[in-house]
One Martini backbone bead per residue (centre of mass of N, CA, C, O) as a GRO file, in nm:
protein
  176
    1UNK     BB    1   9.590   2.884  10.952
    2UNK     BB    2   9.426   3.147  11.142
    3UNK     BB    3   9.542   3.455  11.305
    4UNK     BB    4   9.393   3.703  11.530
    5UNK     BB    5   9.531   3.996  11.706
    6UNK     BB    6   9.495   4.204  11.995
    7UNK     BB    7   9.703   4.462  12.159
    8UNK     BB    8   9.764   4.598  12.495
    9UNK     BB    9  10.038   4.796  12.622
   10UNK     BB   10  10.241   4.867  12.917
   11UNK     BB   11  10.525   5.078  12.963
   12UNK     BB   12  10.784   5.104  13.196
   13UNK     BB   13  11.071   5.222  13.115
   14UNK     BB   14  11.139   5.213  12.814
   15UNK     BB   15  11.400   5.122  12.626
   16UNK     BB   16  11.579   5.358  12.428
   17UNK     BB   17  11.760   5.472  12.141
   18UNK     BB   18  11.986   5.747  12.101
   19UNK     BB   19  12.146   5.956  11.915
   20UNK     BB   20  12.453   6.130  11.923
   21UNK     BB   21  12.528   6.478  11.878
   22UNK     BB   22  12.828   6.696  11.826
   23UNK     BB   23  12.757   6.893  11.552
   24UNK     BB   24  12.881   6.689  11.306
   25UNK     BB   25  12.817   6.390  11.429
   26UNK     BB   26  12.771   6.063  11.469
   27UNK     BB   27  12.896   5.847  11.767
   28UNK     BB   28  12.644   5.752  11.952
   29UNK     BB   29  12.461   5.598  12.216
   30UNK     BB   30  12.158   5.645  12.415
   31UNK     BB   31  11.962   5.604  12.682
   32UNK     BB   32  11.600   5.587  12.699
   33UNK     BB   33  11.314   5.657  12.912
   34UNK     BB   34  10.970   5.538  12.865
   35UNK     BB   35  10.623   5.581  12.879
   36UNK     BB   36  10.444   5.321  12.709
   37UNK     BB   37  10.204   5.262  12.455
   38UNK     BB   38  10.050   4.967  12.294
   39UNK     BB   39   9.894   4.911  11.975
   40UNK     BB   40   9.790   4.595  11.821
   41UNK     BB   41   9.787   4.413  11.501
   42UNK     BB   42   9.767   4.057  11.422
   43UNK     BB   43   9.859   3.834  11.150
   44UNK     BB   44   9.821   3.478  11.072
   45UNK     BB   45   9.966   3.226  10.847
   46UNK     BB   46   9.910   2.862  10.793
   47UNK     BB   47  10.060   2.600  10.589
   48UNK     BB   48  10.024   2.234  10.550
   49UNK     BB   49  10.209   1.961  10.454
   50UNK     BB   50  10.404   1.697  10.451
   51UNK     BB   51  10.673   1.887  10.338
   52UNK     BB   52  10.521   2.174  10.355
   53UNK     BB   53  10.571   2.510  10.488
   54UNK     BB   54  10.358   2.804  10.520
   55UNK     BB   55  10.422   3.149  10.632
   56UNK     BB   56  10.279   3.442  10.812
   57UNK     BB   57  10.332   3.792  10.928
   58UNK     BB   58  10.139   4.081  11.049
   59UNK     BB   59  10.226   4.405  11.203
   60UNK     BB   60  10.046   4.659  11.371
   61UNK     BB   61  10.169   4.966  11.534
   62UNK     BB   62  10.120   5.180  11.821
   63UNK     BB   63  10.281   5.465  11.985
   64UNK     BB   64  10.281   5.612  12.320
   65UNK     BB   65  10.335   5.869  12.528
   66UNK     BB   66  10.203   5.885  12.848
   67UNK     BB   67  10.299   6.176  12.933
   68UNK     BB   68  10.256   6.349  12.645
   69UNK     BB   69  10.092   6.189  12.391
   70UNK     BB   70  10.300   6.116  12.194
   71UNK     BB   71  10.434   5.987  11.929
   72UNK     BB   72  10.630   5.698  11.871
   73UNK     BB   73  10.890   5.677  11.611
   74UNK     BB   74  11.119   5.454  11.703
   75UNK     BB   75  10.901   5.252  11.613
   76UNK     BB   76  10.764   5.020  11.425
   77UNK     BB   77  10.458   4.995  11.255
   78UNK     BB   78  10.570   4.764  11.053
   79UNK     BB   79  10.568   4.403  11.048
   80UNK     BB   80  10.722   4.113  10.873
   81UNK     BB   81  10.678   3.758  10.777
   82UNK     BB   82  10.813   3.487  10.570
   83UNK     BB   83  10.780   3.127  10.489
   84UNK     BB   84  10.966   2.833  10.362
   85UNK     BB   85  10.935   2.477  10.425
   86UNK     BB   86  11.144   2.187  10.370
   87UNK     BB   87  11.081   1.826  10.419
   88UNK     BB   88  11.313   1.564  10.368
   89UNK     BB   89  11.259   1.278  10.526
   90UNK     BB   90  11.359   1.395  10.809
   91UNK     BB   91  11.663   1.513  10.706
   92UNK     BB   92  11.593   1.769  10.523
   93UNK     BB   93  11.596   2.121  10.611
   94UNK     BB   94  11.446   2.395  10.440
   95UNK     BB   95  11.472   2.767  10.466
   96UNK     BB   96  11.286   3.056  10.374
   97UNK     BB   97  11.326   3.405  10.481
   98UNK     BB   98  11.119   3.702  10.523
   99UNK     BB   99  11.189   4.037  10.632
  100UNK     BB  100  10.989   4.321  10.750
  101UNK     BB  101  11.041   4.686  10.798
  102UNK     BB  102  10.971   4.976  10.894
  103UNK     BB  103  11.041   5.282  10.935
  104UNK     BB  104  11.214   5.530  11.130
  105UNK     BB  105  11.208   5.798  11.381
  106UNK     BB  106  11.377   6.097  11.528
  107UNK     BB  107  11.568   6.223  11.799
  108UNK     BB  108  11.850   6.377  11.905
  109UNK     BB  109  12.108   6.392  12.109
  110UNK     BB  110  12.264   6.631  12.313
  111UNK     BB  111  12.437   6.800  12.544
  112UNK     BB  112  12.146   6.959  12.607
  113UNK     BB  113  11.976   6.733  12.474
  114UNK     BB  114  11.684   6.734  12.309
  115UNK     BB  115  11.671   6.831  11.953
  116UNK     BB  116  11.399   6.872  11.749
  117UNK     BB  117  11.480   7.091  11.528
  118UNK     BB  118  11.788   6.987  11.427
  119UNK     BB  119  11.787   6.644  11.499
  120UNK     BB  120  11.687   6.446  11.271
  121UNK     BB  121  11.596   6.099  11.204
  122UNK     BB  122  11.641   5.804  10.984
  123UNK     BB  123  11.513   5.472  10.926
  124UNK     BB  124  11.498   5.250  10.701
  125UNK     BB  125  11.368   5.012  10.551
  126UNK     BB  126  11.340   4.645  10.573
  127UNK     BB  127  11.493   4.371  10.380
  128UNK     BB  128  11.515   4.015  10.463
  129UNK     BB  129  11.706   3.725  10.347
  130UNK     BB  130  11.698   3.375  10.437
  131UNK     BB  131  11.902   3.065  10.471
  132UNK     BB  132  11.822   2.726  10.584
  133UNK     BB  133  12.018   2.419  10.653
  134UNK     BB  134  11.937   2.081  10.755
  135UNK     BB  135  12.117   1.781  10.867
  136UNK     BB  136  12.001   1.468  10.981
  137UNK     BB  137  12.176   1.206  11.083
  138UNK     BB  138  12.052   1.189  11.376
  139UNK     BB  139  11.914   1.230  11.697
  140UNK     BB  140  12.221   1.362  11.788
  141UNK     BB  141  12.298   1.468  11.481
  142UNK     BB  142  12.387   1.781  11.312
  143UNK     BB  143  12.384   1.991  11.017
  144UNK     BB  144  12.458   2.341  10.929
  145UNK     BB  145  12.335   2.616  10.716
  146UNK     BB  146  12.387   2.977  10.659
  147UNK     BB  147  12.213   3.260  10.502
  148UNK     BB  148  12.242   3.611  10.509
  149UNK     BB  149  12.140   3.871  10.342
  150UNK     BB  150  12.094   3.802  10.021
  151UNK     BB  151  12.056   4.111   9.912
  152UNK     BB  152  12.285   4.305  10.048
  153UNK     BB  153  12.189   4.493  10.256
  154UNK     BB  154  12.193   4.787  10.469
  155UNK     BB  155  12.083   4.711  10.763
  156UNK     BB  156  11.892   4.939  10.981
  157UNK     BB  157  11.758   4.910  11.302
  158UNK     BB  158  11.942   5.148  11.404
  159UNK     BB  159  12.118   5.390  11.476
  160UNK     BB  160  12.453   5.294  11.395
  161UNK     BB  161  12.322   4.996  11.306
  162UNK     BB  162  12.489   4.818  11.065
  163UNK     BB  163  12.467   4.559  10.884
  164UNK     BB  164  12.603   4.345  10.711
  165UNK     BB  165  12.601   4.186  10.459
  166UNK     BB  166  12.651   3.911  10.365
  167UNK     BB  167  12.608   3.590  10.543
  168UNK     BB  168  12.787   3.304  10.687
  169UNK     BB  169  12.716   2.961  10.812
  170UNK     BB  170  12.833   2.682  11.021
  171UNK     BB  171  12.748   2.353  11.178
  172UNK     BB  172  12.710   2.172  11.482
  173UNK     BB  173  12.478   1.931  11.640
  174UNK     BB  174  12.439   1.819  11.980
  175UNK     BB  175  12.225   1.576  12.125
  176UNK     BB  176  12.129   1.444  12.459
   0.00000   0.00000   0.00000
């Protein structure tokens, strides 16, 4: 199926994080609150067969500071994800997912407040690929394994927060 939607939202005191610059380097984040409006357009596609499901979503969004009328650049303009899921006999479920996010930019806080002229920052675009496999032993017990950031990128979702490279996990799930 195909789904297309447009959304307009108003946020009062939306919390955003700004990096703090001490004159020589970035060393912490501080919360900033802004009245923001968001206009977005999102499209989704989903296809299903007996064993395979394929889907994806793309969202374009624009943000404005309602008090100043300025564009808010700290939020990504474009985000998207796509996945392929294979279900083998309701026993083994494997999924590969790719997430993409456009870069962001903004201004850093200093001891004197926000200095727009001297301290601009950028967060690069992100591409992240994950793999999840679940084995359903019975209706009460399953085993799973996950591999994240298979491309090994240093994904930075916001300034000073860089996720580690490849990561792996496994576990058990008990349903009552």
